[in-house]
mmCIF file of C-alpha atoms in Angstrom:
data_model
loop_
_atom_site.group_PDB
_atom_site.id
_atom_site.type_symbol
_atom_site.label_atom_id
_atom_site.label_comp_id
_atom_site.label_asym_id
_atom_site.label_seq_id
_atom_site.Cartn_x
_atom_site.Cartn_y
_atom_site.Cartn_z
ATOM 1 C CA MET A 113 68.134 91.092 162.788
ATOM 2 C CA SER A 114 70.719 92.987 163.974
ATOM 3 C CA PRO A 115 72.066 92.482 167.056
ATOM 4 C CA ALA A 116 70.080 95.431 168.670
ATOM 5 C CA GLY A 117 66.533 93.753 167.431
ATOM 6 C CA GLU A 118 66.320 96.302 164.634
ATOM 7 C CA PRO A 119 65.592 94.831 160.654
ATOM 8 C CA GLY A 120 68.194 94.423 158.275
ATOM 9 C CA LEU A 121 68.098 95.421 154.682
ATOM 10 C CA VAL A 122 66.546 93.623 151.534
ATOM 11 C CA GLY A 123 68.380 93.820 148.149
ATOM 12 C CA LEU A 124 66.054 93.121 144.928
ATOM 13 C CA GLY A 125 66.503 94.026 141.473
ATOM 14 C CA ASP A 126 69.477 93.141 139.157
ATOM 15 C CA SER A 127 73.324 93.643 138.132
ATOM 16 C CA ILE A 128 73.081 97.133 139.905
ATOM 17 C CA THR A 129 72.000 95.648 143.508
ATOM 18 C CA ASN A 130 73.337 92.142 142.673
ATOM 19 C CA GLY A 131 76.991 93.715 142.603
ATOM 20 C CA GLU A 132 79.782 91.371 141.369
ATOM 21 C CA GLY A 133 82.506 91.854 139.807
ATOM 22 C CA ALA A 134 86.065 93.061 139.782
ATOM 23 C CA HIS A 135 87.611 95.068 142.065
ATOM 24 C CA ALA A 136 88.034 99.359 141.428
ATOM 25 C CA PHE A 137 91.236 101.134 142.951
ATOM 26 C CA GLY A 138 91.695 98.214 145.556
ATOM 27 C CA VAL A 139 87.837 98.498 146.274
ATOM 28 C CA PRO A 140 85.592 95.258 146.210
ATOM 29 C CA CYS A 141 82.723 95.687 144.444
ATOM 30 C CA ARG A 142 79.704 95.527 147.087
ATOM 31 C CA SER A 143 76.239 96.112 145.797
ATOM 32 C CA TRP A 144 74.940 99.889 147.165
ATOM 33 C CA VAL A 145 72.118 97.678 149.162
ATOM 34 C CA GLU A 146 75.545 96.282 150.661
ATOM 35 C CA TRP A 147 77.438 99.155 151.025
ATOM 36 C CA LEU A 148 74.206 100.610 152.689
ATOM 37 C CA ALA A 149 73.845 98.136 155.657
ATOM 38 C CA ARG A 150 77.447 98.290 156.731
ATOM 39 C CA THR A 151 77.007 102.543 156.456
ATOM 40 C CA VAL A 152 73.964 101.520 159.058
ATOM 41 C CA ASP A 153 75.319 98.321 160.697
ATOM 42 C CA ARG A 154 72.455 96.119 159.439
ATOM 43 C CA PRO A 155 72.317 92.884 158.105
ATOM 44 C CA VAL A 156 72.077 92.405 154.570
ATOM 45 C CA HIS A 157 69.961 89.712 152.706
ATOM 46 C CA ASN A 158 70.797 90.186 148.922
ATOM 47 C CA LEU A 159 68.395 88.211 146.463
ATOM 48 C CA ALA A 160 68.870 90.207 143.417
ATOM 49 C CA VAL A 161 69.945 88.498 140.022
ATOM 50 C CA ASP A 162 72.009 89.946 137.327
ATOM 51 C CA GLY A 163 69.520 90.302 134.316
ATOM 52 C CA ALA A 164 66.395 90.198 136.471
ATOM 53 C CA VAL A 165 63.323 91.993 135.270
ATOM 54 C CA CYS A 166 60.324 93.247 136.867
ATOM 55 C CA ALA A 167 58.080 90.651 136.509
ATOM 56 C CA GLU A 168 60.954 88.380 137.432
ATOM 57 C CA ILE A 169 62.142 90.336 140.661
ATOM 58 C CA ALA A 170 58.291 90.120 141.516
ATOM 59 C CA ALA A 171 57.591 86.218 140.716
ATOM 60 C CA ARG A 172 60.722 84.907 141.862
ATOM 61 C CA GLN A 173 62.894 87.285 144.669
ATOM 62 C CA LEU A 174 59.640 88.597 146.762
ATOM 63 C CA PRO A 175 58.597 85.747 147.538
ATOM 64 C CA ARG A 176 62.179 84.687 148.677
ATOM 65 C CA MET A 177 61.791 87.091 151.534
ATOM 66 C CA ARG A 178 62.339 86.052 154.927
ATOM 67 C CA GLY A 179 61.979 88.062 158.073
ATOM 68 C CA ARG A 180 61.519 91.086 158.926
ATOM 69 C CA TYR A 181 63.805 93.992 157.094
ATOM 70 C CA ALA A 182 63.312 98.132 157.225
#
């Protein structure tokens, strides 16, 4: 939770959500969920894994969610 008690954001998905990679034009590579969290000033817990498919997200990422998320 953020200092104000607002829920954080959770990232579930594949490489697009994971967001690892090289800098582009001097901007660090971050996932869309990290950019969104910075914009709305919320903490983020990114559980995404490169190459994940729906069944893996449901079986491996969803069970790892802890806490309250927006």
